[in-house]
PDB file of N, CA, C and O in Angstrom:
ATOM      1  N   UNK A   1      21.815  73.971  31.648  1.00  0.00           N
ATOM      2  CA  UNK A   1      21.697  73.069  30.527  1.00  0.00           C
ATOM      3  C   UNK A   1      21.449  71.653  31.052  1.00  0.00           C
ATOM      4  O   UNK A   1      22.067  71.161  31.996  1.00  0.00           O
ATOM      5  N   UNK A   2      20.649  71.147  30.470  1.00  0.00           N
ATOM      6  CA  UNK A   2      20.105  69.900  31.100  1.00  0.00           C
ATOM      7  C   UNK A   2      21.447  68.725  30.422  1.00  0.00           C
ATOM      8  O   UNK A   2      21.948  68.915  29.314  1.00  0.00           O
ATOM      9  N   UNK A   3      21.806  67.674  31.238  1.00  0.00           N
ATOM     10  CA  UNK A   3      22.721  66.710  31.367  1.00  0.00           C
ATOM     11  C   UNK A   3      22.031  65.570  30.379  1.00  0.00           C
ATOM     12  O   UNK A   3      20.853  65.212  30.402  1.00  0.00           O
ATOM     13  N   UNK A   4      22.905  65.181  29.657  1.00  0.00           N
ATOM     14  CA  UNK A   4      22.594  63.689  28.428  1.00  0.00           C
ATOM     15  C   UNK A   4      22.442  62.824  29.256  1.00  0.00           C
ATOM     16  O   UNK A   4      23.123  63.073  30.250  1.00  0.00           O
ATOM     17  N   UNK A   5      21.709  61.645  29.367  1.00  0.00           N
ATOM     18  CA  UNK A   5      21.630  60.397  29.978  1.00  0.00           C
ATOM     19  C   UNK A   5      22.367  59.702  28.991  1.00  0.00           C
ATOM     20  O   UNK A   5      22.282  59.622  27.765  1.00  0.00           O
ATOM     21  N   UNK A   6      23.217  59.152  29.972  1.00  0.00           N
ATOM     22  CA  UNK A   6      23.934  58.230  29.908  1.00  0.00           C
ATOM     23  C   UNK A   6      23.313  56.766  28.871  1.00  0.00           C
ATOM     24  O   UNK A   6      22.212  56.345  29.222  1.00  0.00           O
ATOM     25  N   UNK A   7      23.835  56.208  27.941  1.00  0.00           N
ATOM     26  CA  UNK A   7      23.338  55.478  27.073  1.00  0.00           C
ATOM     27  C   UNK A   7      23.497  53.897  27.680  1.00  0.00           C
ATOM     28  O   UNK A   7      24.449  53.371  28.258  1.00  0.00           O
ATOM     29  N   UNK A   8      22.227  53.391  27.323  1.00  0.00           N
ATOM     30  CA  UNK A   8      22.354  51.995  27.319  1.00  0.00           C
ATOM     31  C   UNK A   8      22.902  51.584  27.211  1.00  0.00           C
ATOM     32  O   UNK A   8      23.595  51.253  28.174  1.00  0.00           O
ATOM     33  N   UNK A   9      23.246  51.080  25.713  1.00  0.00           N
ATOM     34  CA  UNK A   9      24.407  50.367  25.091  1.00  0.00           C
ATOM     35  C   UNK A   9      25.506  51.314  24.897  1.00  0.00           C
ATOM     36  O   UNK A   9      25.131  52.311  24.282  1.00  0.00           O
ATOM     37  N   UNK A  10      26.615  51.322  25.190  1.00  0.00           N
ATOM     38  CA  UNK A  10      27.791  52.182  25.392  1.00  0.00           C
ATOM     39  C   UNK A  10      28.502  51.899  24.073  1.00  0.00           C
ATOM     40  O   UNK A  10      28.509  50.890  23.368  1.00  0.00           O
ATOM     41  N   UNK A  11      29.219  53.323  23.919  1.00  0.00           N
ATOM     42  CA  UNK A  11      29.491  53.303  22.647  1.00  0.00           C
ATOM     43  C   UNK A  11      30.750  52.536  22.055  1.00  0.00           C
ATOM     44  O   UNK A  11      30.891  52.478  20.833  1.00  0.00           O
ATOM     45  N   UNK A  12      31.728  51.905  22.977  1.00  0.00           N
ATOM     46  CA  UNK A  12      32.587  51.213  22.801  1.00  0.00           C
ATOM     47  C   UNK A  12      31.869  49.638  22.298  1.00  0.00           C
ATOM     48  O   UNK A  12      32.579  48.829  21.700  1.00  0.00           O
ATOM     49  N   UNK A  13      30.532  49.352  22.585  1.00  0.00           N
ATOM     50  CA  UNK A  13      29.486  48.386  22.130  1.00  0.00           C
ATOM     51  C   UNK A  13      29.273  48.398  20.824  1.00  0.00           C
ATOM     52  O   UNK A  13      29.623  47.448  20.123  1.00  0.00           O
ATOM     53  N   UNK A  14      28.622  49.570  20.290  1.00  0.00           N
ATOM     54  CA  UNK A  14      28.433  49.868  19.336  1.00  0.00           C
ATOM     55  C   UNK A  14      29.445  50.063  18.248  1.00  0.00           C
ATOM     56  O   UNK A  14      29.285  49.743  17.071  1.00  0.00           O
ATOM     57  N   UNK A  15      30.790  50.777  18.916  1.00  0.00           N
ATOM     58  CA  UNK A  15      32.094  50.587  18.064  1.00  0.00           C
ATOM     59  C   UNK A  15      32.469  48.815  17.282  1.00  0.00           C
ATOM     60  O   UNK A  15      33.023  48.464  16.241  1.00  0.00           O
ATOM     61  N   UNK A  16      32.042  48.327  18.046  1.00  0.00           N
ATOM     62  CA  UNK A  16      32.383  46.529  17.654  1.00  0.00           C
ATOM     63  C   UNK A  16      31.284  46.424  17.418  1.00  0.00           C
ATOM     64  O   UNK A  16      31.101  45.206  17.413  1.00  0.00           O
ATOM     65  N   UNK A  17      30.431  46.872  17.220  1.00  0.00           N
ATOM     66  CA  UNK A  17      29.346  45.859  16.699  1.00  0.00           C
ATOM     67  C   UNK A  17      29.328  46.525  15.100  1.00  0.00           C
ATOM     68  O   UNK A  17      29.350  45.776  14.124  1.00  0.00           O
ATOM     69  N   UNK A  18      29.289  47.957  14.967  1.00  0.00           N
ATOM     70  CA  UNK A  18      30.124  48.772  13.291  1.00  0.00           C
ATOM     71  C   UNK A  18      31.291  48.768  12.523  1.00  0.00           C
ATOM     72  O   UNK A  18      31.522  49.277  11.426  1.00  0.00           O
ATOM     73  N   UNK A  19      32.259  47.854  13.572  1.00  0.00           N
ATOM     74  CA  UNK A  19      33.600  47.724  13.032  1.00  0.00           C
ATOM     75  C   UNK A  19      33.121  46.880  11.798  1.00  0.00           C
ATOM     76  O   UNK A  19      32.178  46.089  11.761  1.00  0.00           O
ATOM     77  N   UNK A  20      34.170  47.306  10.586  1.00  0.00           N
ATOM     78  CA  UNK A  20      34.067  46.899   9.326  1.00  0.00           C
ATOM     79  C   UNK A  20      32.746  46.815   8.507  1.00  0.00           C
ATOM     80  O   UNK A  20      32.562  46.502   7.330  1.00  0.00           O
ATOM     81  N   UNK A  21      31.745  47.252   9.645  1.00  0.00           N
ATOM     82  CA  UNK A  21      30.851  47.482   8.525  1.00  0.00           C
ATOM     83  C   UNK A  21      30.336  48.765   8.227  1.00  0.00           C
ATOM     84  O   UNK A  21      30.898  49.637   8.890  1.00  0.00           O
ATOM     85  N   UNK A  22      29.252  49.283   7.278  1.00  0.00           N
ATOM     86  CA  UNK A  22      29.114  50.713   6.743  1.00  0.00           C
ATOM     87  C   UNK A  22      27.927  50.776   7.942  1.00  0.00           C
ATOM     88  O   UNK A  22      27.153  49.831   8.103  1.00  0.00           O
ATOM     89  N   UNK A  23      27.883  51.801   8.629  1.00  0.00           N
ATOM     90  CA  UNK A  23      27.230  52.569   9.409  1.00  0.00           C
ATOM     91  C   UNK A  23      25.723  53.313   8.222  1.00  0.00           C
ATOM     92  O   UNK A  23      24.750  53.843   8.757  1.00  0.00           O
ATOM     93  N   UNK A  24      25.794  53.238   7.224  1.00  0.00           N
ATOM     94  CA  UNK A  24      24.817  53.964   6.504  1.00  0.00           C
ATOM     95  C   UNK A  24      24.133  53.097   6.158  1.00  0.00           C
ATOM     96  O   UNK A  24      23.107  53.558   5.657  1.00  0.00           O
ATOM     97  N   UNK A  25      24.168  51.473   6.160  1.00  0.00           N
ATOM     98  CA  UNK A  25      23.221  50.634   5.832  1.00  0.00           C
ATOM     99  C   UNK A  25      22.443  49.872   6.655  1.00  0.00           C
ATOM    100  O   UNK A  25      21.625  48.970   6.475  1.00  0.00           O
ATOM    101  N   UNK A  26      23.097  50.712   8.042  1.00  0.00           N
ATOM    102  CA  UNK A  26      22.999  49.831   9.191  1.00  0.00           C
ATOM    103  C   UNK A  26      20.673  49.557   9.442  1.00  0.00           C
ATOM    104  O   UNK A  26      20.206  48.857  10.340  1.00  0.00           O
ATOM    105  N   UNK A  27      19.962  50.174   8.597  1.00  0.00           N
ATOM    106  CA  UNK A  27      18.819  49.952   8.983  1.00  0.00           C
ATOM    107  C   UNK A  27      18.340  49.687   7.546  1.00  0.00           C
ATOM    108  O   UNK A  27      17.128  49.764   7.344  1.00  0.00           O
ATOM    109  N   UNK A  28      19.179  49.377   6.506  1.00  0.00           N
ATOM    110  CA  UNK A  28      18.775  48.931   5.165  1.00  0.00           C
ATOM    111  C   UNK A  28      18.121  47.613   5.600  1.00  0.00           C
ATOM    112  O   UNK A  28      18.256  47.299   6.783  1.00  0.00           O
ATOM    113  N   UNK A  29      17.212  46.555   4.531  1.00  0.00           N
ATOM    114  CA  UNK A  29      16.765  45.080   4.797  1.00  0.00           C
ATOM    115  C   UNK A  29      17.816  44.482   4.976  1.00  0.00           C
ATOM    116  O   UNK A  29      18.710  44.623   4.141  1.00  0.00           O
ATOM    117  N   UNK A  30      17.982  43.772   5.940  1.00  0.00           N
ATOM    118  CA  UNK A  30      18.899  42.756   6.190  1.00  0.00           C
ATOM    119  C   UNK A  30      20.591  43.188   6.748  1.00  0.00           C
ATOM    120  O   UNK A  30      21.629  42.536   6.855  1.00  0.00           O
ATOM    121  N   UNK A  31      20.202  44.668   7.026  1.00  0.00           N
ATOM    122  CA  UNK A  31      21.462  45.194   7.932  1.00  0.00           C
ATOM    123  C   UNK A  31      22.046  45.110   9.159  1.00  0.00           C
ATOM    124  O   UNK A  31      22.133  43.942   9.539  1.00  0.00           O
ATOM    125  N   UNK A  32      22.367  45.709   9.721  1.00  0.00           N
ATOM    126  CA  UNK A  32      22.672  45.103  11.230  1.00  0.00           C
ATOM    127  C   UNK A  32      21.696  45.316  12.026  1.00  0.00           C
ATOM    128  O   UNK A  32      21.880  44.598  13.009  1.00  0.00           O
ATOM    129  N   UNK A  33      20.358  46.165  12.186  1.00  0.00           N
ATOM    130  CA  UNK A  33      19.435  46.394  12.971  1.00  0.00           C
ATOM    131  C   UNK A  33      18.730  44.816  12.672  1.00  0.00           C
ATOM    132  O   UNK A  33      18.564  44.184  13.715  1.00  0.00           O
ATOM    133  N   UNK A  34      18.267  44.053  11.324  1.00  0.00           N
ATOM    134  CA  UNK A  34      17.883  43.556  11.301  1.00  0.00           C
ATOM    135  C   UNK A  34      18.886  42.017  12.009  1.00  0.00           C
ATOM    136  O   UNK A  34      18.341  40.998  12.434  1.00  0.00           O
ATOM    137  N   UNK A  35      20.041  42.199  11.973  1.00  0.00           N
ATOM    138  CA  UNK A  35      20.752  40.609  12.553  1.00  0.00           C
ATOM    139  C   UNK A  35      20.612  41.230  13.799  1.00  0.00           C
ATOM    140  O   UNK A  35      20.964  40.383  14.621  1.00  0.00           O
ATOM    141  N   UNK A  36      20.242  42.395  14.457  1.00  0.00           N
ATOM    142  CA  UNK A  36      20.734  42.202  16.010  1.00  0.00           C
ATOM    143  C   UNK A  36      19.337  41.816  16.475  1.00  0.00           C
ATOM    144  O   UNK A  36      19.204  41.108  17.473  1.00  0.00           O
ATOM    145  N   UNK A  37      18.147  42.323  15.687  1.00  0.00           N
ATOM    146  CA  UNK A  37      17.071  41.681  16.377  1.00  0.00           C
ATOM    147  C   UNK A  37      16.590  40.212  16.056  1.00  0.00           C
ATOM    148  O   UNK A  37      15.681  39.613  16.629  1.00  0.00           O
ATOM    149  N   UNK A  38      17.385  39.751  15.020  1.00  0.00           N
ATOM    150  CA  UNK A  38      17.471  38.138  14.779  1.00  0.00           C
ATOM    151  C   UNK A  38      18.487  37.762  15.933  1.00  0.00           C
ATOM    152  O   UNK A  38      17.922  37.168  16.851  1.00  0.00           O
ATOM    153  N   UNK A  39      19.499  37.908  16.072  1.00  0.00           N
ATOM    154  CA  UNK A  39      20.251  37.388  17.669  1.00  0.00           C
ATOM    155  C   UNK A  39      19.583  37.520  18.568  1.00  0.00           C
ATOM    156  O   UNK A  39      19.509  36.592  19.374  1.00  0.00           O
ATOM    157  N   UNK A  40      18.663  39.009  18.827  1.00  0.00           N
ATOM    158  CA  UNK A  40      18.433  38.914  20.591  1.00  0.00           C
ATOM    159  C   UNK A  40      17.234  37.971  20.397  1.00  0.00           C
ATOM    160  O   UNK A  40      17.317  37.009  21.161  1.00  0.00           O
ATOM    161  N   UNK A  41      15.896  37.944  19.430  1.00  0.00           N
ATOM    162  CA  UNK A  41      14.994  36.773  19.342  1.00  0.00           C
ATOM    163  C   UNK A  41      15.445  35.229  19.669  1.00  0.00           C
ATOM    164  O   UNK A  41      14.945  34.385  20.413  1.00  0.00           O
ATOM    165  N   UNK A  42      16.834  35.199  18.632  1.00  0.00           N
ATOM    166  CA  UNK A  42      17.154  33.763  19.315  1.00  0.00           C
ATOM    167  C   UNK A  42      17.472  33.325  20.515  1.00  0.00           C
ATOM    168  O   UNK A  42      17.137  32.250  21.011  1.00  0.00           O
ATOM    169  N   UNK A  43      18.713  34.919  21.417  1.00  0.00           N
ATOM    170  CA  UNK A  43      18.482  34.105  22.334  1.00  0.00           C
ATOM    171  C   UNK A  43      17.414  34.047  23.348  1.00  0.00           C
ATOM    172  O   UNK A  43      17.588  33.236  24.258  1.00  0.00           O
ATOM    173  N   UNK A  44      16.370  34.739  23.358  1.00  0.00           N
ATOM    174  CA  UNK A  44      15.580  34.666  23.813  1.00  0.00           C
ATOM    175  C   UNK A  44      14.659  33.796  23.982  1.00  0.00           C
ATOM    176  O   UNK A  44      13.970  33.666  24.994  1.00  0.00           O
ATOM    177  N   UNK A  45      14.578  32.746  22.340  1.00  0.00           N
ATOM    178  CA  UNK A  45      13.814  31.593  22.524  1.00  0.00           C
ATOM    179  C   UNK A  45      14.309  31.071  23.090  1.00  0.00           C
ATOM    180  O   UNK A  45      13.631  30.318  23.789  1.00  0.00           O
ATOM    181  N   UNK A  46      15.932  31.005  23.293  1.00  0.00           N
ATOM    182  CA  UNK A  46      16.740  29.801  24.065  1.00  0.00           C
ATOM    183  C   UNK A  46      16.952  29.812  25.386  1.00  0.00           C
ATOM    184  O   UNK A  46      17.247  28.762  25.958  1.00  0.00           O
ATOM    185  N   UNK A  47      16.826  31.071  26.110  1.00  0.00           N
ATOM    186  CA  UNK A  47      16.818  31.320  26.852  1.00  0.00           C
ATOM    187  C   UNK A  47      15.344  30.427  27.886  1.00  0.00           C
ATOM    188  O   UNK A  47      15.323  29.594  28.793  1.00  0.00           O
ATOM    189  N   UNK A  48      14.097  31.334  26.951  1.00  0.00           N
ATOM    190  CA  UNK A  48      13.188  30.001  27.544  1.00  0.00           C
ATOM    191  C   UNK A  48      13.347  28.492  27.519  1.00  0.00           C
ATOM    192  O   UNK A  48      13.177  27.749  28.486  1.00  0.00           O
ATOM    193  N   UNK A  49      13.671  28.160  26.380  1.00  0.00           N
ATOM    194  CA  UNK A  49      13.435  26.992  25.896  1.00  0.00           C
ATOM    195  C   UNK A  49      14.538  25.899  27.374  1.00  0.00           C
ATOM    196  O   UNK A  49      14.410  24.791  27.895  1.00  0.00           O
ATOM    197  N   UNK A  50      15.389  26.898  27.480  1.00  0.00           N
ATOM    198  CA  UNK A  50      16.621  26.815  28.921  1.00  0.00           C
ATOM    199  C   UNK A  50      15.787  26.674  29.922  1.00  0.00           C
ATOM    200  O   UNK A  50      15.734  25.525  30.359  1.00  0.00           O
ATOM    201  N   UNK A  51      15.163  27.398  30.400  1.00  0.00           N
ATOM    202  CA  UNK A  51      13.756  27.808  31.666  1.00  0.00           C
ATOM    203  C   UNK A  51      13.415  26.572  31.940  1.00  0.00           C
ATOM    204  O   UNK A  51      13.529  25.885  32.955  1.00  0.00           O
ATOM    205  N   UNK A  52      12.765  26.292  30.374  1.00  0.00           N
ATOM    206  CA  UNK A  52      11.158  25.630  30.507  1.00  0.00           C
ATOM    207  C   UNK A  52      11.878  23.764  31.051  1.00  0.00           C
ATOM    208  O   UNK A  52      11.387  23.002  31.884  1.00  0.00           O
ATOM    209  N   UNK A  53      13.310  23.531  30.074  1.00  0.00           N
ATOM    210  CA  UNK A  53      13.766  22.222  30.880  1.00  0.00           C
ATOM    211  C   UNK A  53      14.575  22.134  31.814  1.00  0.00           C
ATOM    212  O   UNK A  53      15.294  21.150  31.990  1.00  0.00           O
ATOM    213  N   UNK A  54      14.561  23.209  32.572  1.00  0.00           N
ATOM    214  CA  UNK A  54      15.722  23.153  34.108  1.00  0.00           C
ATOM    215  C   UNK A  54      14.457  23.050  34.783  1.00  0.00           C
ATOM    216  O   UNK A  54      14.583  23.082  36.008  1.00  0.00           O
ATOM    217  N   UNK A  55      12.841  22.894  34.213  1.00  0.00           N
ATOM    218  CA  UNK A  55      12.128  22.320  35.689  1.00  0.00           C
ATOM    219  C   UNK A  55      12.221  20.971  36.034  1.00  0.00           C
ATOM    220  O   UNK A  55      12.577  20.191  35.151  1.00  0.00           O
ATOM    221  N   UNK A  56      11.991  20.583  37.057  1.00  0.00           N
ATOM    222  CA  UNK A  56      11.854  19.647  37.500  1.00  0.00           C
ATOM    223  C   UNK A  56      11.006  18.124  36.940  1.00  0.00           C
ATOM    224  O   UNK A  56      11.223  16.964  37.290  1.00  0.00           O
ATOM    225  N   UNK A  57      10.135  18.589  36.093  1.00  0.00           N
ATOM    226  CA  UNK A  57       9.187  17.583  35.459  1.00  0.00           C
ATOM    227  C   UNK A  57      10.721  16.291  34.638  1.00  0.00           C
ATOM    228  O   UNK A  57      11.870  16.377  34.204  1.00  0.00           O
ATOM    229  N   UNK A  58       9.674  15.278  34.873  1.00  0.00           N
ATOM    230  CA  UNK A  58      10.872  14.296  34.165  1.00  0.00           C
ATOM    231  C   UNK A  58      10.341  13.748  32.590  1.00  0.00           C
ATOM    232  O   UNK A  58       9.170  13.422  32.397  1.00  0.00           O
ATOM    233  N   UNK A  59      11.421  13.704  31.489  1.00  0.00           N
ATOM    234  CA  UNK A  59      11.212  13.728  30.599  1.00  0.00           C
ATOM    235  C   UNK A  59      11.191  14.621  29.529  1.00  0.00           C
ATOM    236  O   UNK A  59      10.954  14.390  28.343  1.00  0.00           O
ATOM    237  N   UNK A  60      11.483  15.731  30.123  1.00  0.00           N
ATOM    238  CA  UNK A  60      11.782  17.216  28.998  1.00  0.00           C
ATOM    239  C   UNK A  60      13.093  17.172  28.623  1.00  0.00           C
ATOM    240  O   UNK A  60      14.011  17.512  29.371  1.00  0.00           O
ATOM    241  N   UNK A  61      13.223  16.802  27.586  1.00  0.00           N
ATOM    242  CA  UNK A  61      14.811  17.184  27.055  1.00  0.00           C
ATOM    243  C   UNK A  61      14.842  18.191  25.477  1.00  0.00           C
ATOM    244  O   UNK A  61      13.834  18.582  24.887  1.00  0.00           O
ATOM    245  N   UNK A  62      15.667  18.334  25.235  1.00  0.00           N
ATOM    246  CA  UNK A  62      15.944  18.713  24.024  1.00  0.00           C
ATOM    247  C   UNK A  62      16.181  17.969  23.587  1.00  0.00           C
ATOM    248  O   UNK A  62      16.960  17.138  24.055  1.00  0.00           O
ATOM    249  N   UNK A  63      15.606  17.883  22.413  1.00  0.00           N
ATOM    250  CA  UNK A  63      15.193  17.035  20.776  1.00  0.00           C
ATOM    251  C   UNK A  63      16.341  17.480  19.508  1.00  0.00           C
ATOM    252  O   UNK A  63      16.209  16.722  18.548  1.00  0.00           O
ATOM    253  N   UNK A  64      17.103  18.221  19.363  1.00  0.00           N
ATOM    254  CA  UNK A  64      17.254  18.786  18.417  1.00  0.00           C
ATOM    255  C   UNK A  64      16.953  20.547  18.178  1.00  0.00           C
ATOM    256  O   UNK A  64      16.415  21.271  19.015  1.00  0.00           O
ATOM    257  N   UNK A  65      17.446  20.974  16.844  1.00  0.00           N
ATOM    258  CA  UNK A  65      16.604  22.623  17.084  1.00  0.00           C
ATOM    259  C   UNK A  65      16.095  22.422  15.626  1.00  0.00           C
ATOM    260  O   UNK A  65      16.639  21.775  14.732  1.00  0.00           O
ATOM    261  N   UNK A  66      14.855  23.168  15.586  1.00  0.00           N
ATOM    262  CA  UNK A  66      14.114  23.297  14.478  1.00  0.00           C
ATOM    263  C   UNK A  66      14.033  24.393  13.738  1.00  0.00           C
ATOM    264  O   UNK A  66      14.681  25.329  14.205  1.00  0.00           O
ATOM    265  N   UNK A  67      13.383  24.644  12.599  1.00  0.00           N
ATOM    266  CA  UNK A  67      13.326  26.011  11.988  1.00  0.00           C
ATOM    267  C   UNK A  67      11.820  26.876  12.752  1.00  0.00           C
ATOM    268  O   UNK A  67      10.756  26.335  13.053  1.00  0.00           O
ATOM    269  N   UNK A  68      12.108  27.999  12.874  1.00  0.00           N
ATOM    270  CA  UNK A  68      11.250  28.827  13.160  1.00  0.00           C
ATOM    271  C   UNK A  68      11.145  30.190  12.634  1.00  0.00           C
ATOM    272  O   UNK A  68      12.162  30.874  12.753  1.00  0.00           O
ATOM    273  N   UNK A  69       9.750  30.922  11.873  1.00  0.00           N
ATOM    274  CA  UNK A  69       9.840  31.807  11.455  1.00  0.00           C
ATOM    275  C   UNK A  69       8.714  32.616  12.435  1.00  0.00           C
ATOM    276  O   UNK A  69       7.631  32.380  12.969  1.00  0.00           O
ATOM    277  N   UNK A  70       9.925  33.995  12.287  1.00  0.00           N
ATOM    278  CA  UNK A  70       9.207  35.428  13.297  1.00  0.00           C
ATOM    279  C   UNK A  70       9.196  36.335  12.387  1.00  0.00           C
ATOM    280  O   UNK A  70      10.103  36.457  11.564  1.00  0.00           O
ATOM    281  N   UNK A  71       8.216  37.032  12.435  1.00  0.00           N
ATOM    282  CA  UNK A  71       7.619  38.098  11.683  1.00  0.00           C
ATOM    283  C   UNK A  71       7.810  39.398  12.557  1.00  0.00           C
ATOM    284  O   UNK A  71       7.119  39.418  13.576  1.00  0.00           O
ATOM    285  N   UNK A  72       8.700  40.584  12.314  1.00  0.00           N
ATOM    286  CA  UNK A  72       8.691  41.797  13.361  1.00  0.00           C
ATOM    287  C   UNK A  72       7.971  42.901  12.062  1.00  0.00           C
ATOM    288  O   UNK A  72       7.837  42.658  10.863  1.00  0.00           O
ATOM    289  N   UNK A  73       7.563  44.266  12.908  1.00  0.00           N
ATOM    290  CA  UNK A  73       7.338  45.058  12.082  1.00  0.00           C
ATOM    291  C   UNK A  73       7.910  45.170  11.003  1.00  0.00           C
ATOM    292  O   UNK A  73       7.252  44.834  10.019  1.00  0.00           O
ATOM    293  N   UNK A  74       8.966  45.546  10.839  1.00  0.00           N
ATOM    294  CA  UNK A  74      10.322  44.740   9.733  1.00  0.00           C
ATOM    295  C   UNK A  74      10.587  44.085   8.810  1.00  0.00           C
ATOM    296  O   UNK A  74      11.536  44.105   8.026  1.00  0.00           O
ATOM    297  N   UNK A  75       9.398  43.254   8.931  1.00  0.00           N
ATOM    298  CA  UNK A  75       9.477  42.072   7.580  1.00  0.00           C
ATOM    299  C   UNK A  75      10.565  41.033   8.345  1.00  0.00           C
ATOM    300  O   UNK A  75      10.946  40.011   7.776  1.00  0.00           O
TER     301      UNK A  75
END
């Protein structure tokens, strides 16, 4: 019998990330599939946005944060 691979995100992850909420809406509009790929987008812009002013050039700072809209398959 072939062996399960071992999961990415581990399920004690997933336990806290479903605590208190319903597991059956979890891919409804605006459920938790949709806030976790609104978190990892953000930090991802920030993450660059981190990158792009730890170079060396002088004069890059952060301004403030602005609104930004992302469009996923998803709506």
């Amino acid at each position: 019998m072939a062996r399960r691979k071992a999961p990415r995100i581990p399920d004690a992850l997933l336990d806290q990330l479903l605590a208190g909420a319903d597991p059956k809406t979890a891919f409804d509009a605006n459920g938790l599939l949709d806030d976790l790929k609104k978190a990892l987008a953000e930090r991802a812009l920030n993450a660059e946005m981190d990158h792009h002013l730890a170079s060396d050039e002088v004069g890059n700072s952060r301004n403030g944060y602005g609104r930004k809209t992302v469009t996923t398959e998803t709506g």
